[in-house]
Every structure is written in structure tokens, then in C-alpha cells.
mmCIF file of C-alpha atoms in Angstrom:
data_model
loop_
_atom_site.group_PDB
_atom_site.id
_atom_site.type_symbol
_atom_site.label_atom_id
_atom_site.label_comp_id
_atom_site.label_asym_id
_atom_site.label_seq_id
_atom_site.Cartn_x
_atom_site.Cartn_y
_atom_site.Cartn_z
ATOM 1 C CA UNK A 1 62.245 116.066 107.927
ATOM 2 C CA UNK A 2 62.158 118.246 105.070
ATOM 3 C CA UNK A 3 62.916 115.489 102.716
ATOM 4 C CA UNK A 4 60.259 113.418 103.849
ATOM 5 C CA UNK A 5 57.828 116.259 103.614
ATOM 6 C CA UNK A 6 58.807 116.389 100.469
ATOM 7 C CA UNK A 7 58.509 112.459 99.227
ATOM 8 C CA UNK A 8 54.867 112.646 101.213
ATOM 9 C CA UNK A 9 53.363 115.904 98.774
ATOM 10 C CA UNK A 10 54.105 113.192 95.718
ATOM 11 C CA UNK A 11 51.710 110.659 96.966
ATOM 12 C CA UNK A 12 48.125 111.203 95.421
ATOM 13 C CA UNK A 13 45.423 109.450 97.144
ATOM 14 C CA UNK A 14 42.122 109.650 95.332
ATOM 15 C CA UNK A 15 40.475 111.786 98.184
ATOM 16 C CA UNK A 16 43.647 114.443 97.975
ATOM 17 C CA UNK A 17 44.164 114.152 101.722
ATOM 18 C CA UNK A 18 40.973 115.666 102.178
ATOM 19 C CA UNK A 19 38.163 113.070 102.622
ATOM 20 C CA UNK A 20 35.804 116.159 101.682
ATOM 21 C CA UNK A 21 36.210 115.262 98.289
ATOM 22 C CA UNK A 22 34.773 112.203 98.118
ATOM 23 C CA UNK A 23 31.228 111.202 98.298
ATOM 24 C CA UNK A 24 30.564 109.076 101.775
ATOM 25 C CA UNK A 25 33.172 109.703 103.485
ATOM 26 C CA UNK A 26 33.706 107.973 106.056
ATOM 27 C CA UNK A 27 35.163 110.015 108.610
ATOM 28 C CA UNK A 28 36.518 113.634 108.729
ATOM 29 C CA UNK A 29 40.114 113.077 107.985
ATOM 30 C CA UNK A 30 42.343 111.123 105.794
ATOM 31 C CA UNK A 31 43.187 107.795 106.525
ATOM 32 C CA UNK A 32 45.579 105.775 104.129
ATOM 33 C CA UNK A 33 43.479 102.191 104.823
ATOM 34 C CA UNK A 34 40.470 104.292 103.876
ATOM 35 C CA UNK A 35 41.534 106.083 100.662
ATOM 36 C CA UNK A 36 40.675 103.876 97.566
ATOM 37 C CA UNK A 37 43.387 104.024 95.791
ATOM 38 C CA UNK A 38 45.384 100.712 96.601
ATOM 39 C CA UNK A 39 48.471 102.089 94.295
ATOM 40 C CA UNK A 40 48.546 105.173 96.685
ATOM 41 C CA UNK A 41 48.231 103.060 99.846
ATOM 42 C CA UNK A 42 51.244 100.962 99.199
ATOM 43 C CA UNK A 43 53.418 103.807 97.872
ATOM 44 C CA UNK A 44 52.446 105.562 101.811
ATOM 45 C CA UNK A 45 53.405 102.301 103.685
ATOM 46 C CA UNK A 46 56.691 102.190 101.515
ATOM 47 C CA UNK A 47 57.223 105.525 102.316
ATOM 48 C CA UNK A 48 57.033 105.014 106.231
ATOM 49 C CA UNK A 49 58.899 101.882 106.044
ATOM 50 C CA UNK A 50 61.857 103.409 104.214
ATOM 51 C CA UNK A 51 61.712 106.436 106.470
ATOM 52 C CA UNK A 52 61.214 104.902 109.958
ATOM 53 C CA UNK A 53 62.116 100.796 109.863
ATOM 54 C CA UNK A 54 65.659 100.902 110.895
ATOM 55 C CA UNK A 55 64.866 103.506 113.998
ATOM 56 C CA UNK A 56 61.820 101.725 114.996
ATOM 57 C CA UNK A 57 63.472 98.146 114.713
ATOM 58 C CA UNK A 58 66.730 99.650 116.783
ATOM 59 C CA UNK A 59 64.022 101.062 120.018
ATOM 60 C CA UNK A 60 61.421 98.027 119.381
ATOM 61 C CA UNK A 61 63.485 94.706 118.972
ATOM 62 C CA UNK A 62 61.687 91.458 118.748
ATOM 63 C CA UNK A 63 58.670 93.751 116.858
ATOM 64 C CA UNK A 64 58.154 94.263 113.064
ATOM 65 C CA UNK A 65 56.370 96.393 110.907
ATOM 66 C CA UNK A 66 52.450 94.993 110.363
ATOM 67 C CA UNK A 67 51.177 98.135 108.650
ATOM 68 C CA UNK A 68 51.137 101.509 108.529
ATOM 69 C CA UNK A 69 48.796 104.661 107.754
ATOM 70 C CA UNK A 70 48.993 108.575 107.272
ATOM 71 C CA UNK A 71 46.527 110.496 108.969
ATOM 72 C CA UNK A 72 46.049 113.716 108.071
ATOM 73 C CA UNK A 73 43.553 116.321 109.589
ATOM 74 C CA UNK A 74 42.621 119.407 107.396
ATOM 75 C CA UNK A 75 42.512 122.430 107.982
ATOM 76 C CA UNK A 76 39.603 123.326 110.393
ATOM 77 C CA UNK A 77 38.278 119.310 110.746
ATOM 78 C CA UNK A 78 39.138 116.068 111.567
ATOM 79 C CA UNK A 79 38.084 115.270 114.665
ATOM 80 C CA UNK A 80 38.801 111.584 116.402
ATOM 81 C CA UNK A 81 36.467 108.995 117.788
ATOM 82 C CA UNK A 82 37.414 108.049 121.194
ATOM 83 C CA UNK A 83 38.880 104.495 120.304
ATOM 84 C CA UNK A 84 41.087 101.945 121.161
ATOM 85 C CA UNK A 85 43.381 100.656 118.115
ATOM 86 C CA UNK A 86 42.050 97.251 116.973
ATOM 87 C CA UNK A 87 43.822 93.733 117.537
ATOM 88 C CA UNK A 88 46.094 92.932 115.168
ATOM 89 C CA UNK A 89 47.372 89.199 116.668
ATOM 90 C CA UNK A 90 45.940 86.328 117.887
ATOM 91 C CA UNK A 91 46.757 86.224 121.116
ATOM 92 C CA UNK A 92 45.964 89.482 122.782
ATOM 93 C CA UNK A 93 47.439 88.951 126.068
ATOM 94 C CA UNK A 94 50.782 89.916 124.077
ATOM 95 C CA UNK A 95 51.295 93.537 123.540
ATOM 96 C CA UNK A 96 51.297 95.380 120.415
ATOM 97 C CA UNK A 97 51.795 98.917 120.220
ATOM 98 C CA UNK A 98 51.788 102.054 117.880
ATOM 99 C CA UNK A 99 54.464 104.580 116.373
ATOM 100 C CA UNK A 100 52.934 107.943 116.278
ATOM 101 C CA UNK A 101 55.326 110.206 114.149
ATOM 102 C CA UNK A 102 53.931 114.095 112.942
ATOM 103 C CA UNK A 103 55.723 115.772 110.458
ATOM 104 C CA UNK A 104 54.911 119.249 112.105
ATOM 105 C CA UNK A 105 55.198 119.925 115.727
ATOM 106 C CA UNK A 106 51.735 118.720 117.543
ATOM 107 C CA UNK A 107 49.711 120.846 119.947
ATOM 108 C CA UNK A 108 46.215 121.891 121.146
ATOM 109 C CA UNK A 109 45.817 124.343 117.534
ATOM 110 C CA UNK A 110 46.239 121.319 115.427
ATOM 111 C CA UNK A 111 44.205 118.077 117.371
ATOM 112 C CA UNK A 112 47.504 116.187 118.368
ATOM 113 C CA UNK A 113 46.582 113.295 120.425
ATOM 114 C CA UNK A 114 44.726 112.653 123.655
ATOM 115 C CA UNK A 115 45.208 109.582 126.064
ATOM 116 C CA UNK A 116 43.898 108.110 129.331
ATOM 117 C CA UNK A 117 47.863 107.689 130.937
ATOM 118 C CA UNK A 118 48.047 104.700 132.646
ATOM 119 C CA UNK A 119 44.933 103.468 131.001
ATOM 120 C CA UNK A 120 46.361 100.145 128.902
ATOM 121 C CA UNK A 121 45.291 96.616 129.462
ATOM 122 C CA UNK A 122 43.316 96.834 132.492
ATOM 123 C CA UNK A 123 39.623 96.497 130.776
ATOM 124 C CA UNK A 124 39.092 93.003 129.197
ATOM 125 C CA UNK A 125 38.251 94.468 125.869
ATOM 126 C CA UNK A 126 38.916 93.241 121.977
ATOM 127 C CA UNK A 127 38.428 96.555 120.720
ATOM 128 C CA UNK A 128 37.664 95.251 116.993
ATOM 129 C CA UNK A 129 35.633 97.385 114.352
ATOM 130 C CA UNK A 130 32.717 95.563 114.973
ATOM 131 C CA UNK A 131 32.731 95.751 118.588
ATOM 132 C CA UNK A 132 30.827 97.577 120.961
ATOM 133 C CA UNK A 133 32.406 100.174 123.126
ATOM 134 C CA UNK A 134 32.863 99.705 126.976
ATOM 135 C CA UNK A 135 32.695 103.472 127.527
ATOM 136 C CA UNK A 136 29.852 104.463 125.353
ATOM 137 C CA UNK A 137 28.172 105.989 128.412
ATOM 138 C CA UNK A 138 30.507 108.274 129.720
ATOM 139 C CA UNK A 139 32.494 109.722 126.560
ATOM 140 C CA UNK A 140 31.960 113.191 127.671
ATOM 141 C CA UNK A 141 33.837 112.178 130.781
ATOM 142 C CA UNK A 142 36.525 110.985 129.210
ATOM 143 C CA UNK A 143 36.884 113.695 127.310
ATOM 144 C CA UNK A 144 36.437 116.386 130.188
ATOM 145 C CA UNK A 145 38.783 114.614 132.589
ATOM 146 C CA UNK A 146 40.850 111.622 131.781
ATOM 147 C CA UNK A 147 42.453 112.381 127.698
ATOM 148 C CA UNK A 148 44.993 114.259 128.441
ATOM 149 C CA UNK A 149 47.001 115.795 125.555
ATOM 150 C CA UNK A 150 50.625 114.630 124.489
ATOM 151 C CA UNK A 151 52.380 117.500 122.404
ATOM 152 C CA UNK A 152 55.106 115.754 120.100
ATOM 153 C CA UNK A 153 57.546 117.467 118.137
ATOM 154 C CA UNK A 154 58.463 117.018 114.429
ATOM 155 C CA UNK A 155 60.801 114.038 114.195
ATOM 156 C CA UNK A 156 60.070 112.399 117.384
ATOM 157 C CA UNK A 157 57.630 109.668 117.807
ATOM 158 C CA UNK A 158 55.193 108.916 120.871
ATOM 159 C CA UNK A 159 54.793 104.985 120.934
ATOM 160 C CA UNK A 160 51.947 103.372 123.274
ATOM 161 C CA UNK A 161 50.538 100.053 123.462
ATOM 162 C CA UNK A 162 47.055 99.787 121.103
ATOM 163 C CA UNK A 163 44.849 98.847 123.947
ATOM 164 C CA UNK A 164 45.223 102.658 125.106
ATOM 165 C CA UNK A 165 42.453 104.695 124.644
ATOM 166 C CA UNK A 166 43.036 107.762 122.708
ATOM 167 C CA UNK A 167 41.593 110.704 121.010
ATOM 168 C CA UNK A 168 42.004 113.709 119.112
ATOM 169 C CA UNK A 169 39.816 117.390 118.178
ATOM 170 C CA UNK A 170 39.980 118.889 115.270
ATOM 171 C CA UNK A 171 42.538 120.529 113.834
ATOM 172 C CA UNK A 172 42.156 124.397 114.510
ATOM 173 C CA UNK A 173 44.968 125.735 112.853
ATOM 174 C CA UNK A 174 45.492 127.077 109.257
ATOM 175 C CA UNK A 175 47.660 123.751 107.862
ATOM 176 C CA UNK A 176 47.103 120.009 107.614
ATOM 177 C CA UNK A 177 48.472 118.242 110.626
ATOM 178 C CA UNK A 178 50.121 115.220 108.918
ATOM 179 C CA UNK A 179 51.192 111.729 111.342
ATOM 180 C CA UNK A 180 52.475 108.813 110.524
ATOM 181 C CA UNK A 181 50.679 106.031 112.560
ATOM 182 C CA UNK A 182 53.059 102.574 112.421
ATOM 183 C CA UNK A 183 51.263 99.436 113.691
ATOM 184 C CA UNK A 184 53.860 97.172 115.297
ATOM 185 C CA UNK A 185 53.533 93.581 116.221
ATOM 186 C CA UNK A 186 55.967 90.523 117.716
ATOM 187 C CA UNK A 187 58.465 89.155 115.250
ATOM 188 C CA UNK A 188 56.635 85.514 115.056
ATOM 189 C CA UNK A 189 53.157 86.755 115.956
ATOM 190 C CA UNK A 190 49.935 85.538 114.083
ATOM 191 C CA UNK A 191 48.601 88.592 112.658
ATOM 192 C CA UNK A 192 44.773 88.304 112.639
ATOM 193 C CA UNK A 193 41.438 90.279 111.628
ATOM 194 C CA UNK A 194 39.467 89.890 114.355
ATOM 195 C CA UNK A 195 35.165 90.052 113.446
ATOM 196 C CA UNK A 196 32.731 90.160 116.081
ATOM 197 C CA UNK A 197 30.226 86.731 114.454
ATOM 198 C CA UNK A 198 27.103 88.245 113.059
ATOM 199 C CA UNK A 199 24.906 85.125 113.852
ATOM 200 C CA UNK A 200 26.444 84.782 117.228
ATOM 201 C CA UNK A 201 27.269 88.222 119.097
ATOM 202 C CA UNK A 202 28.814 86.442 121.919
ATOM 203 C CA UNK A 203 31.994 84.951 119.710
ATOM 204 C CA UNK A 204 34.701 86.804 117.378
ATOM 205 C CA UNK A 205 35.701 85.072 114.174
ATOM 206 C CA UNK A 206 39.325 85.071 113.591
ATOM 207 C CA UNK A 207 40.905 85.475 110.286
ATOM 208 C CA UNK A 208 44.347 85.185 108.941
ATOM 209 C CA UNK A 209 45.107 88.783 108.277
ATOM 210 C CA UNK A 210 49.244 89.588 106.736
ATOM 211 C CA UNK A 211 50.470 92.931 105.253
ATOM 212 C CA UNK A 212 48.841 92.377 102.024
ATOM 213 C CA UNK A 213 45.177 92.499 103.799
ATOM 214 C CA UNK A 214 45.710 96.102 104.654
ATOM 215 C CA UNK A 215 47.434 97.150 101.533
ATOM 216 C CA UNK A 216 44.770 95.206 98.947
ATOM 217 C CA UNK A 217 41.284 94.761 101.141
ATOM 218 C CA UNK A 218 38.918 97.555 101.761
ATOM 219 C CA UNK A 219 36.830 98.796 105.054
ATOM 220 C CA UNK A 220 34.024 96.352 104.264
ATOM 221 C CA UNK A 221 36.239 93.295 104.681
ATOM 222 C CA UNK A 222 36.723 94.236 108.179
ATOM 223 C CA UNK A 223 33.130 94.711 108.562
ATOM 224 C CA UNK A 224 32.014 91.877 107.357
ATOM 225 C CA UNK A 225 33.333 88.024 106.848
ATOM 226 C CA UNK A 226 36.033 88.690 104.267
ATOM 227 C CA UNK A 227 36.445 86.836 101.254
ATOM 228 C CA UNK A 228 40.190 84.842 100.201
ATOM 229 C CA UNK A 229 41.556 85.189 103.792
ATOM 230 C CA UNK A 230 41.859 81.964 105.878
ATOM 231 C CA UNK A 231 39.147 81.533 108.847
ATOM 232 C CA UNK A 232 41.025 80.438 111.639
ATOM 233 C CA UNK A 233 37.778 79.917 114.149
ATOM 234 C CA UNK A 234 36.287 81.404 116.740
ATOM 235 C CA UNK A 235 37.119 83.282 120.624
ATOM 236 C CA UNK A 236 34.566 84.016 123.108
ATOM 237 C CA UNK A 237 33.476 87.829 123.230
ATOM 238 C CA UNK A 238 34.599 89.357 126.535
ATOM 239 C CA UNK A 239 33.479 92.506 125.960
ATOM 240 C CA UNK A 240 30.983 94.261 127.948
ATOM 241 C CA UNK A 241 29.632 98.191 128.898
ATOM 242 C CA UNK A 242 31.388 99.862 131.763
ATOM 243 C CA UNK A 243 29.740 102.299 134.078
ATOM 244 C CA UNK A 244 31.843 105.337 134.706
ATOM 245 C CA UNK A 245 32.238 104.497 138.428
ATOM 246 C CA UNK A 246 33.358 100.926 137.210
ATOM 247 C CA UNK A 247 35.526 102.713 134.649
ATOM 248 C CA UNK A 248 37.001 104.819 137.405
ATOM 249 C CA UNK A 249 37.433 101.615 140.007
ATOM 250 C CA UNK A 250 39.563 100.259 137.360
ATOM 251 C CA UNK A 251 41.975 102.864 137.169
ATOM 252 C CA UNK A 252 42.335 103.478 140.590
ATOM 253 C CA UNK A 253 43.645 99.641 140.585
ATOM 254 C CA UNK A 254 45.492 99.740 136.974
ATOM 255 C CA UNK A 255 49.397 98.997 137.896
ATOM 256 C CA UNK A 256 47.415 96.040 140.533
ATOM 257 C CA UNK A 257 45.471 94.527 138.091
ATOM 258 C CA UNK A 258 48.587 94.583 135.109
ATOM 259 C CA UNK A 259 50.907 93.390 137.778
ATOM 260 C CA UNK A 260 48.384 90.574 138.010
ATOM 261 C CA UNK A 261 48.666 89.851 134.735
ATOM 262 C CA UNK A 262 52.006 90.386 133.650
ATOM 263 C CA UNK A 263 54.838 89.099 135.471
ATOM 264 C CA UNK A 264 58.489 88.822 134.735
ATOM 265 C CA UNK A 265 60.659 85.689 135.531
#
């Protein structure tokens, strides 16, 4: 762990792990997908390949490595959205999940993550930048009684499926809380940006989306209809605003309506 610490302090992305430094910032921590400089960003995925592919491809077989990002909440900042991670495939009946790896141990001092247990694939939701949010109306909720906080030690790794909904406060403590966020997909899977259609908020617009796209493209090209990737047409929007009540209906049913769905031969 130390040696990885110490490969991570030679990476210099242009906001210095600190997006207080930069005019517009997006959000209020560092994100590797965000940071401008593209040199930087594929240095960091290197990094996390190098460091975690063989242990992730020995607990995950059948998945590989899509991306990967560094988050890192300063000191005193960083606060999460509530969010769902966005679809990375085409067909989104097939799991994907995330590696979250800290290099310090992860608590309620430093923001370490939040989730609603039990709360994956159970809301028909594409959870894309673009979209809307089914739980708009009842964050403070969510916050007050479902997110319930995972501690995670330095060197182990909490891995969920990206239709989770998670969250995270800021980081209280006196040191950046650094995490290594790993976005795994299915060996063969189509990897895909998915854009809710300007012109037409009932579809999504599908676009081939590799590695490259998230080491060499920028924020607005998942904003907006990207330009060089290949359009691969369009899926009907499912999406739509949840009341708590319905929110909590839902996961009073969640292993019924998953068993529903998935079933093994």
C-alpha cells in the first residue's frame, strides 16, 4: 500500500487533486474523468490497472476492466450527489459493477461511502448523465434513513453492482481521502454512452463508447451528442419520478421483484 501511495503522489492532474484550483469546477472533489489533463488521466487508469487487474480479474471472472477513476476528497469538502453509477453496456439487464479501493482506512471523519443495501436493480432506471432522477423528491430521506455507511479498510475493496444508489459527505478529517473507483463490465459486452435524445425526451441515443472515450473525451461529450463515436440508435426512456412511499413499496419487495427478473438455470 505504501508503494502505491507512493506511484499515486507522482501523478499531476492540472487541478492538483483539488478541484478548488480550477475555475468552474464542476464538483467539490477530484475526479480523474473530470481533470483536463488527458496525459494525467491515462497515467491514473495505468496506475489502477497495474495495481489491481490481476486481483480483480481472479474475484470477477468473465468481467474486464472498462475504466477507471481516482476520487479524491480534500480536506474539509467533497461531498457526493446521491447517484447511481451510469450504464456503461448496451444491454442493461446484465450487471456491471464497481471496485471501490481507498488507500487510507474509510470512516464517518473522512465521507467513505453510503448505500441503500439491498437497493440494486429493482427501479427500472438508466441512470445516465442526462437523466432525470427517480428520487429527486425524497433525497433528504434517503439520506436520513436508507444510506447506510460501509467503512473499508486500506487494501480491501467494497465491490457493488452500479445500479446501487450511493453517496458520500464530506470529508471531515485533516487528510485527503483518496479511492480508487474501477468500472467493470462482461468480457464480450458492448460498452456504450448512453444520452438521453434532446429532441425527443422519451428515447436514449446509444453510442459506441470503448476505453479510449473515457481516457480522450471530455464531460461535454457525455452531455451532449458526441462527435467521432459511432451512433448505434435509439432505446425507449423508462425512467420516471418515484414517490417515497413508491420508493419504499419497492424495497419492501426487492429480493421478489430481482428473483423475477433474474433466474438461474
Amino acid at each position: 500500500m505504501n508503494s502505491l501511495r507512493e506511484k499515486f503522489s507522482l501523478l499531476a492532474p492540472m487541478d492538483g487533486f483539488d478541484p478548488r484550483n480550477l475555475e468552474n469546477a464542476r464538483c467539490e472533489y477530484h475526479c480523474t474523468f473530470l481533470d483536463p489533463n488527458l496525459e494525467y488521466r491515462k497515467q491514473s487508469d495505468q496506475l489502477v490497472r497495474t495495481a489491481m487487474g490481476e486481483q480483480i480479474k481472479a474475484v470477477l471472472p468473465g468481467y474486464r476492466i472498462l475504466t477507471s477513476n481516482v476520487y479524491v476528497k480534500p480536506a474539509g469538502t467533497g461531498r457526493f450527489e446521491i447517484h447511481q453509477n451510469w450504464p456503461t453496456i448496451e444491454d442493461i439487464d446484465i450487471p456491471t459493477v464497481t471496485v471501490w479501493a481507498p488507500l487510507q482506512d474509510t470512516g464517518f471523519k473522512n465521507g467513505t461511502i453510503r448505500v441503500v443495501p439491498g437497493g440494486h436493480r429493482i427501479f427500472p432506471d438508466i441512470a445516465a448523465a442526462t437523466s432525470d432522477r427517480f428520487f429527486d423528491d425524497f433525497e433528504t430521506e434517503l439520506i436520513e434513513t436508507y444510506l447506510e455507511p460501509v467503512n473499508v479498510a486500506a487494501g480491501e475493496a467494497l465491490i457493488f453492482d452500479d445500479s446501487l444508489l450511493h453517496w458520500s459527505s464530506d470529508n471531515l478529517s485533516e487528510n485527503p481521502r483518496i479511492t480508487f473507483q474501477i468500472e467493470m463490465v462482461p468480457q464480450d459486452a458492448q460498452t456504450v454512452l448512453w444520452i438521453r435524445n434532446p429532441d425527443d425526451p422519451t428515447q436514449f441515443d446509444l453510442w459506441e463508447a470503448a476505453t479510449d472515450f473515457w481516457l480522450e473525451y471530455d464531460m461535454e461529450s457525455v452531455l451532449g451528442r458526441p462527435e467521432g463515436l459511432k451512433f448505434l440508435g435509439t432505446r425507449p426512456n423508462p425512467n420516471q419520478h418515484l414517490s417515497l412511499e413508491e420508493f419504499d413499496a419497492c424495497m419492501q419487495r426487492a429480493d421478489e421483484i430481482r428473483r423475477a427478473k433474474y433466474v438461474l438455470d
